[in-house]
Coordinates of C-alpha atoms in Angstrom, one line a residue:
M1 CA -23.0 0.4 0.2
P2 CA -25.6 -1.2 2.5
L3 CA -29.1 -2.0 1.1
T4 CA -31.8 0.4 2.3
T5 CA -35.6 0.4 2.3
E6 CA -37.0 3.0 -0.1
A7 CA -39.5 4.2 2.5
T8 CA -37.2 4.8 5.5
G9 CA -33.6 4.5 4.3
T10 CA -33.0 2.1 7.2
P11 CA -30.1 -0.3 6.5
V12 CA -31.2 -3.8 5.7
T13 CA -28.9 -6.7 6.6
E14 CA -27.4 -8.5 3.7
T15 CA -25.9 -12.0 4.0
Y16 CA -22.8 -13.4 2.3
W17 CA -22.4 -17.2 2.5
L18 CA -18.7 -18.3 2.4
S19 CA -18.1 -21.9 1.3
H20 CA -14.7 -21.6 3.2
A21 CA -13.5 -18.7 5.3
W22 CA -10.2 -17.8 6.9
L23 CA -11.0 -16.9 10.5
G24 CA -7.5 -15.9 11.5
T25 CA -6.4 -19.2 12.9
H26 CA -8.0 -21.8 10.7
V27 CA -10.2 -22.4 7.6
E28 CA -13.8 -22.8 8.5
P29 CA -16.3 -24.4 6.1
G30 CA -19.8 -22.9 5.8
V31 CA -19.8 -19.4 7.2
A32 CA -22.5 -16.8 6.9
L33 CA -21.7 -13.1 7.4
D34 CA -24.5 -10.8 8.1
V35 CA -23.6 -7.3 6.9
S36 CA -25.3 -4.0 8.0
D37 CA -24.2 -0.5 7.3
G38 CA -21.0 -1.6 5.6
R39 CA -19.8 -3.7 8.6
I40 CA -20.0 -7.3 9.7
A41 CA -22.9 -7.6 12.1
R42 CA -22.8 -11.3 12.8
V43 CA -20.6 -14.3 11.9
R44 CA -22.4 -17.7 11.8
T45 CA -20.4 -21.0 11.5
G46 CA -21.8 -24.4 10.6
V47 CA -24.0 -23.1 7.8
D48 CA -23.8 -25.9 5.3
A49 CA -25.6 -24.2 2.4
A50 CA -26.3 -20.7 1.4
P51 CA -29.4 -19.3 3.2
P52 CA -32.3 -18.1 1.1
G53 CA -31.4 -14.7 -0.4
A54 CA -27.7 -14.9 0.6
T55 CA -24.9 -14.2 -1.9
A56 CA -22.7 -17.2 -2.2
L57 CA -18.9 -16.7 -2.4
R58 CA -17.4 -20.0 -3.4
G59 CA -13.7 -20.6 -2.7
L60 CA -11.6 -19.3 0.2
T61 CA -12.8 -15.9 1.6
L62 CA -10.2 -13.8 3.4
P63 CA -10.4 -10.3 4.9
G64 CA -9.8 -7.7 2.3
L65 CA -6.1 -7.1 1.5
A66 CA -4.2 -3.9 2.4
N67 CA -1.7 -2.6 -0.1
T68 CA 0.4 -0.5 2.4
H69 CA 2.7 1.2 -0.1
S70 CA 1.8 2.5 -3.6
H71 CA 3.0 5.0 -6.1
A72 CA 0.1 4.8 -8.6
F73 CA 1.9 6.6 -11.4
H74 CA 4.7 4.0 -11.4
R75 CA 2.3 1.5 -13.0
A76 CA 3.0 3.3 -16.3
L77 CA 6.6 2.1 -16.0
R78 CA 5.8 -1.6 -16.2
S79 CA 7.9 -3.4 -18.8
T80 CA 9.3 -0.1 -20.1
V81 CA 12.0 -0.2 -17.3
Q82 CA 12.9 -3.8 -18.1
V83 CA 14.9 -2.8 -21.2
G84 CA 18.7 -2.7 -20.5
S85 CA 20.4 -2.7 -17.2
G86 CA 21.3 -0.3 -14.4
T87 CA 20.4 0.5 -10.8
F88 CA 17.7 2.1 -8.7
W89 CA 19.2 5.5 -9.7
T90 CA 19.0 4.9 -13.4
W91 CA 15.4 3.5 -13.0
R92 CA 14.6 6.8 -11.2
E93 CA 15.4 8.8 -14.3
T94 CA 12.8 7.0 -16.3
M95 CA 10.3 7.5 -13.4
Y96 CA 11.0 11.2 -13.5
Q97 CA 10.0 11.4 -17.2
V98 CA 6.6 9.8 -16.5
A99 CA 6.1 12.1 -13.5
S100 CA 6.8 15.2 -15.6
R101 CA 3.8 14.4 -18.0
L102 CA 1.1 13.9 -15.4
T103 CA -1.8 16.4 -14.9
P104 CA -4.7 16.1 -12.4
D105 CA -6.9 14.7 -15.2
T106 CA -4.4 12.2 -16.5
Y107 CA -3.4 11.1 -13.0
Y108 CA -7.1 10.5 -12.2
A109 CA -7.5 8.3 -15.2
L110 CA -4.4 6.3 -14.5
A111 CA -5.0 6.0 -10.8
R112 CA -8.6 4.9 -11.3
A113 CA -7.4 2.1 -13.6
V114 CA -4.6 1.1 -11.2
Y115 CA -6.9 1.0 -8.2
A116 CA -9.4 -1.0 -10.2
E117 CA -6.5 -3.5 -11.0
M118 CA -5.9 -3.6 -7.2
A119 CA -9.6 -4.4 -6.6
L120 CA -9.3 -7.3 -9.1
A121 CA -6.4 -8.5 -7.0
G122 CA -8.4 -8.5 -3.8
I123 CA -7.0 -5.2 -2.4
T124 CA -9.7 -3.2 -0.5
A125 CA -7.5 -0.4 0.8
V126 CA -4.3 1.3 -0.5
G127 CA -1.7 3.5 1.1
E128 CA -0.8 6.1 -1.6
F129 CA 2.6 7.6 -0.9
H130 CA 1.9 10.8 -2.7
Y131 CA 4.5 13.4 -3.5
L132 CA 3.5 14.6 -7.0
H133 CA 1.9 17.8 -5.7
H134 CA 2.4 20.7 -8.2
A135 CA 2.6 21.5 -11.9
P136 CA 5.8 20.9 -13.7
G137 CA 8.4 23.5 -12.6
G138 CA 6.8 23.6 -9.1
T139 CA 4.0 26.1 -9.7
P140 CA 1.0 25.2 -7.5
Y141 CA -2.3 24.5 -9.2
D142 CA -5.1 26.9 -8.4
N143 CA -6.3 24.1 -6.1
P144 CA -3.1 23.3 -4.3
N145 CA -4.3 19.7 -3.7
A146 CA -5.5 19.0 -7.2
M147 CA -3.3 16.0 -7.6
G148 CA -4.0 14.5 -4.2
E149 CA -7.8 15.0 -4.6
A150 CA -7.5 13.3 -8.0
L151 CA -6.1 10.2 -6.3
I152 CA -8.9 10.3 -3.6
E153 CA -11.6 10.5 -6.3
A154 CA -9.9 7.8 -8.4
A155 CA -10.0 5.4 -5.5
R156 CA -13.6 6.3 -4.9
A157 CA -14.4 5.6 -8.5
A158 CA -12.6 2.3 -8.4
G159 CA -14.4 1.4 -5.2
I160 CA -11.5 0.9 -2.8
R161 CA -10.5 2.7 0.3
I162 CA -7.5 5.0 0.3
T163 CA -5.0 6.4 2.9
L164 CA -3.5 9.4 1.2
L165 CA 0.0 9.7 2.7
D166 CA 0.7 13.3 1.7
T167 CA 4.5 13.4 1.4
A168 CA 7.0 16.1 2.3
Y169 CA 9.7 16.1 -0.4
L170 CA 11.8 19.2 0.0
S171 CA 15.3 18.6 -1.2
A172 CA 17.5 16.7 -3.7
G173 CA 19.8 15.2 -1.1
F174 CA 22.4 15.9 1.5
G175 CA 24.9 18.7 1.2
S176 CA 28.3 19.1 2.8
G177 CA 27.1 19.2 6.4
P178 CA 24.1 18.6 8.8
D179 CA 22.4 21.9 8.0
D180 CA 23.0 21.7 4.2
H181 CA 20.7 20.1 1.7
R182 CA 20.6 20.5 -2.1
E183 CA 17.7 22.3 -3.8
P184 CA 15.3 20.1 -5.7
D185 CA 16.4 19.6 -9.3
R186 CA 14.1 20.3 -12.3
H187 CA 12.4 16.9 -12.0
Q188 CA 11.8 17.2 -8.3
A189 CA 10.5 20.8 -8.4
R190 CA 6.9 19.7 -8.6
F191 CA 7.3 17.5 -5.6
S192 CA 8.4 20.3 -3.2
D193 CA 6.5 22.8 -1.1
G194 CA 9.7 24.6 -0.2
T195 CA 9.5 24.1 3.5
A196 CA 7.9 21.7 5.9
D197 CA 5.7 24.5 7.3
A198 CA 4.4 25.2 3.8
W199 CA 3.8 21.4 3.3
A200 CA 1.9 21.2 6.5
E201 CA -0.3 24.2 5.6
R202 CA -1.2 22.6 2.2
A203 CA -1.7 19.1 3.6
A204 CA -4.0 20.5 6.4
L205 CA -6.5 21.4 3.6
L206 CA -7.1 17.7 2.7
K207 CA -10.2 16.1 4.2
G208 CA -10.9 12.5 5.1
D209 CA -14.1 10.6 5.4
D210 CA -15.3 6.9 5.7
H211 CA -13.5 6.2 2.4
T212 CA -10.4 8.3 2.9
V213 CA -7.8 8.6 5.7
I214 CA -5.4 11.5 5.4
G215 CA -1.9 10.6 6.6
A216 CA 1.6 12.0 6.2
A217 CA 5.0 10.9 4.9
V218 CA 8.6 11.9 5.0
H219 CA 9.9 10.9 1.6
S220 CA 13.3 10.0 3.0
V221 CA 16.0 11.5 5.1
R222 CA 17.7 12.8 1.9
A223 CA 14.5 14.6 0.8
V224 CA 13.6 16.3 4.1
P225 CA 16.3 18.4 6.0
A226 CA 16.8 17.1 9.5
G227 CA 15.7 20.4 11.0
Q228 CA 12.3 20.0 9.4
L229 CA 11.6 16.4 10.2
A230 CA 9.9 17.3 13.5
T231 CA 7.4 19.5 11.7
V232 CA 6.1 16.6 9.7
A233 CA 6.1 14.3 12.8
R234 CA 4.2 16.9 14.8
W235 CA 1.6 17.4 12.1
A236 CA 0.9 13.6 12.2
E237 CA 0.9 13.5 16.0
E238 CA -1.6 16.3 16.3
R239 CA -4.0 14.4 14.0
Q240 CA -3.2 10.9 15.3
A241 CA -2.5 10.2 11.6
P242 CA -0.3 7.4 10.1
L243 CA 3.2 8.6 9.2
H244 CA 5.3 6.7 6.6
V245 CA 8.9 7.1 5.5
H246 CA 11.2 5.4 2.9
L247 CA 14.0 4.1 5.2
S248 CA 17.4 2.8 4.2
E249 CA 16.3 1.6 0.8
Q250 CA 19.7 2.4 -0.7
T251 CA 23.2 2.0 0.8
A252 CA 24.2 5.3 -0.9
E253 CA 21.6 7.1 1.2
N254 CA 22.9 5.5 4.3
D255 CA 26.5 6.5 3.5
A256 CA 25.5 10.1 2.7
C257 CA 23.5 10.4 6.0
L258 CA 26.4 9.0 8.0
A259 CA 28.7 11.5 6.3
A260 CA 26.4 14.5 6.9
H261 CA 25.0 13.6 10.4
G262 CA 27.3 11.0 11.9
R263 CA 24.4 8.6 12.3
S264 CA 22.2 6.2 10.4
P265 CA 18.9 7.3 8.9
A266 CA 17.0 5.3 11.5
R267 CA 18.8 7.1 14.3
L268 CA 18.3 10.5 12.7
L269 CA 14.6 9.9 12.4
A270 CA 14.4 8.7 16.0
D271 CA 16.3 11.8 17.2
H272 CA 13.7 14.0 15.5
G273 CA 10.6 12.2 16.8
V274 CA 9.6 10.4 13.6
L275 CA 9.7 6.8 14.8
G276 CA 6.8 5.4 16.9
P277 CA 3.8 3.0 16.7
R278 CA 1.9 5.1 14.2
T279 CA 5.0 5.2 11.9
T280 CA 5.8 2.7 9.2
G281 CA 9.3 2.5 7.6
V282 CA 9.0 1.4 4.0
H283 CA 11.7 -1.1 2.8
N284 CA 14.0 -0.9 5.9
T285 CA 16.5 -2.8 3.8
H286 CA 20.0 -1.9 4.8
L287 CA 19.9 -1.7 8.6
T288 CA 22.4 -2.2 11.3
D289 CA 21.7 -4.3 14.4
E290 CA 21.2 -1.0 16.3
D291 CA 18.7 0.2 13.7
I292 CA 16.7 -3.0 14.0
A293 CA 16.6 -2.7 17.8
L294 CA 15.6 1.0 17.6
I295 CA 12.8 0.4 15.1
G296 CA 11.5 -2.6 17.1
S297 CA 11.7 -0.9 20.5
T298 CA 9.7 2.1 19.3
G299 CA 7.0 -0.1 17.8
T300 CA 7.7 1.4 14.3
G301 CA 6.2 -0.8 11.6
T302 CA 7.9 -2.2 8.5
C303 CA 6.4 -2.3 5.1
M304 CA 8.2 -4.8 2.8
C305 CA 7.7 -4.5 -0.9
P306 CA 9.5 -7.6 -2.2
T307 CA 8.5 -7.5 -5.8
T308 CA 9.8 -3.9 -6.2
E309 CA 12.9 -4.5 -4.0
R310 CA 14.0 -7.3 -6.2
D311 CA 13.0 -5.5 -9.4
L312 CA 15.1 -2.5 -8.5
A313 CA 18.0 -4.7 -7.2
D314 CA 17.7 -3.0 -3.8
G315 CA 18.4 -6.1 -1.7
I316 CA 16.6 -8.2 0.9
G317 CA 15.5 -6.5 4.1
P318 CA 15.8 -8.2 7.5
A319 CA 12.1 -8.7 7.9
A320 CA 12.3 -11.6 10.3
A321 CA 14.7 -9.8 12.6
L322 CA 12.6 -6.7 12.5
Q323 CA 9.5 -8.6 13.5
Q324 CA 11.3 -10.4 16.3
A325 CA 12.5 -7.0 17.6
G326 CA 8.9 -5.7 17.8
S327 CA 8.2 -4.2 14.4
P328 CA 4.8 -5.2 12.8
L329 CA 5.1 -6.2 9.2
S330 CA 2.9 -5.1 6.3
L331 CA 3.2 -5.5 2.5
G332 CA 3.0 -3.1 -0.5
S333 CA 3.3 -3.3 -4.3
D334 CA 5.2 0.0 -4.4
S335 CA 6.3 0.5 -8.1
H336 CA 3.7 -2.1 -9.3
A337 CA 6.1 -4.3 -11.2
V338 CA 3.2 -6.6 -10.4
I339 CA 0.1 -5.9 -8.3
D340 CA -0.4 -9.1 -6.3
L341 CA -0.3 -9.2 -2.5
F342 CA -0.2 -13.1 -2.5
E343 CA 3.1 -12.8 -4.4
E344 CA 4.4 -10.1 -2.0
A345 CA 3.6 -12.4 1.0
R346 CA 5.1 -15.4 -0.7
A347 CA 8.2 -13.4 -1.7
M348 CA 8.9 -12.2 1.8
E349 CA 9.1 -15.8 3.0
L350 CA 11.0 -17.1 0.0
N351 CA 13.5 -14.2 0.2
E352 CA 14.3 -15.2 3.8
R353 CA 14.7 -18.8 2.7
L354 CA 17.3 -17.8 0.1
R355 CA 19.1 -15.7 2.7
T356 CA 19.2 -18.3 5.5
R357 CA 18.9 -21.5 3.5
R358 CA 16.1 -22.5 5.9
R359 CA 12.4 -22.9 5.3
G360 CA 9.4 -21.8 7.4
H361 CA 10.1 -18.3 8.8
W362 CA 6.4 -17.3 8.8
T363 CA 3.3 -19.4 8.8
A364 CA 0.6 -18.8 6.2
A365 CA -1.5 -17.2 9.0
A366 CA 1.3 -14.7 9.8
L367 CA 1.8 -13.8 6.1
L368 CA -1.9 -13.3 5.6
R369 CA -2.0 -11.1 8.7
A370 CA 0.7 -8.9 7.2
A371 CA -1.3 -8.7 4.0
S372 CA -4.5 -7.7 5.8
A373 CA -4.9 -6.7 9.5
D374 CA -1.4 -5.3 10.1
G375 CA -1.5 -3.5 6.7
H376 CA -4.8 -1.9 7.5
A377 CA -3.5 -0.9 10.9
A378 CA -0.5 0.8 9.3
L379 CA -2.9 2.7 7.1
G380 CA -4.8 4.1 10.1
R381 CA -7.6 1.6 10.0
P382 CA -7.3 -0.4 13.2
G383 CA -10.0 -3.1 13.5
A384 CA -10.0 -3.8 9.8
G385 CA -8.7 -6.9 8.1
V386 CA -10.5 -9.5 10.2
L387 CA -13.8 -11.4 9.7
E388 CA -15.3 -10.5 13.0
P389 CA -18.4 -8.6 14.1
G390 CA -17.9 -4.8 14.0
A391 CA -15.1 -5.0 11.4
P392 CA -15.6 -3.4 7.9
A393 CA -17.3 -5.8 5.6
D394 CA -14.3 -6.0 3.2
L395 CA -13.7 -9.4 1.7
V396 CA -11.8 -11.2 -1.0
T397 CA -12.5 -14.7 -2.3
I398 CA -10.0 -16.8 -4.2
A399 CA -10.8 -19.8 -6.3
L400 CA -9.8 -23.2 -4.9
D401 CA -10.4 -24.9 -8.3
S402 CA -8.0 -23.1 -10.6
V403 CA -5.0 -24.7 -12.2
R404 CA -2.9 -23.1 -9.4
T405 CA -5.1 -23.9 -6.4
A406 CA -6.8 -27.2 -7.3
G407 CA -5.8 -30.3 -5.4
P408 CA -5.0 -29.4 -1.7
V409 CA -7.6 -30.3 0.9
P410 CA -9.6 -27.3 2.0
R411 CA -8.1 -27.1 5.5
L412 CA -4.8 -26.1 3.8
A413 CA -6.5 -23.3 1.8
A414 CA -4.5 -20.6 3.6
E415 CA -1.3 -22.3 2.6
T416 CA -2.7 -22.6 -0.9
A417 CA -3.5 -18.9 -1.0
V418 CA 0.0 -17.8 0.1
F419 CA 2.2 -20.3 -1.6
A420 CA 0.3 -21.1 -4.8
A421 CA -2.4 -18.6 -5.6
S422 CA -2.1 -15.3 -7.5
A423 CA -4.1 -12.2 -8.2
A424 CA -5.6 -14.1 -11.1
D425 CA -7.4 -16.4 -8.7
V426 CA -9.4 -13.6 -7.1
R427 CA -13.1 -14.2 -7.9
H428 CA -14.9 -11.7 -5.6
T429 CA -14.0 -8.5 -3.8
V430 CA -16.4 -6.9 -1.4
V431 CA -15.9 -3.4 0.1
A432 CA -18.1 -2.0 2.8
G433 CA -20.6 -4.8 2.0
R434 CA -20.7 -3.8 -1.7
H435 CA -19.9 -6.5 -4.2
L436 CA -17.2 -4.7 -6.1
V437 CA -15.6 -7.6 -8.1
R438 CA -18.1 -10.3 -9.1
D439 CA -16.8 -13.5 -10.7
G440 CA -13.6 -11.8 -11.7
R441 CA -15.2 -8.7 -13.3
H442 CA -15.1 -5.2 -11.8
T443 CA -18.6 -3.8 -11.4
L444 CA -17.6 -0.1 -11.6
V445 CA -14.9 -0.1 -14.3
D446 CA -16.2 -2.0 -17.3
D447 CA -12.9 -2.9 -19.0
V448 CA -9.9 -2.5 -16.6
P449 CA -7.2 -3.6 -19.1
R450 CA -8.5 -1.1 -21.7
A451 CA -8.6 1.7 -19.0
L452 CA -5.0 0.9 -18.1
A453 CA -3.8 0.8 -21.7
Q454 CA -5.5 4.2 -22.6
A455 CA -4.3 5.9 -19.4
I456 CA -0.7 4.8 -20.0
A457 CA -0.7 5.6 -23.7
A458 CA -1.8 9.1 -22.9
L459 CA 1.5 9.6 -21.0
R460 CA 3.8 8.6 -23.8
P461 CA 5.9 11.4 -25.4

């Protein structure tokens, strides 16, 4: 929050001095940012030392990171799902068990801790792909948005911004023909509103503010009947809201869609008005050349989640081809196998190296943009994710003197951030000018590891 005078409440400019700053194209030493009313008011370069009264951020300061795809409750699965073997579909059964035990209160506690972990990792905004709407069995809570509002309040308590992507999840999968879908099973009953119209009516009750953007999501083509896709797309269009969708994450879903509709999931979404520049496809893993061209030509974004995609043995998506076709790239931690946007950025490049046996598909600058400005844009926050006047004063500073980052010259600090640093190197996080993480400690959540441990323990059977 901005500083104010006690007498008038008028915002007072606060100054952050950055020993090194990433300005989008290069690392600049000695930068002063004047912040007023939660936004960057002025950027001054050539400032060799911290001005009197300024807060010094030593290391490399970047725009705050955007975690474009999150399922907060999946954090409770970390390590538990690493026992034994299987596929995405066997992992999903374990996920359902955790989902069945959540209440608004326990979800708030878990999400607050998860979002605090994100702040410690330099994430200043999260896209929460939210489909856990109702009580077990599918009965709505007295407040039909109790679970979504718990997530909004959890993000507020942890100090980060949230785009709540309220998700339509209406069926268990394809049936025998294009107009036939299977009813949600007992695990999925609490995800479903029954129809897209009922989903839209409930979602319309959610309210955004400076901290919260309300968006929409189609869980997947298997979970929303084709005849109801347009309802979700229209809801987002009317509100100029971001619209996200899990797309071609699994080959089994592609095969089922082709059998039911005679077309790929990407083509099915396009035919019902879902694709477009405010839409982001999450994963976009198993695509045909026609799918890639379709996604790119419509300006539909792509959110890659490499740590989850490899954890679930999903495959490596064609990120480079998608970007070349016109699809902006963003990054997400999805199932939270780890929460580390530097690792996500690094993994996208390294995955492509493994696939092609060639290095250097993206520059460090391009990967940082995917982790910041393009991610914020995908979350309905255009203009965020840059260190420029008028942008939100959301910052993250990584150490340049840790065992991972020490040694390279400062002008290579962006390369150091992407290819060597980790979330453990984050020293400071600032959101709307407020110093949220200071010297590696969260200022609002006293003991984040303990909060995580307690919230997860409460969900064990």
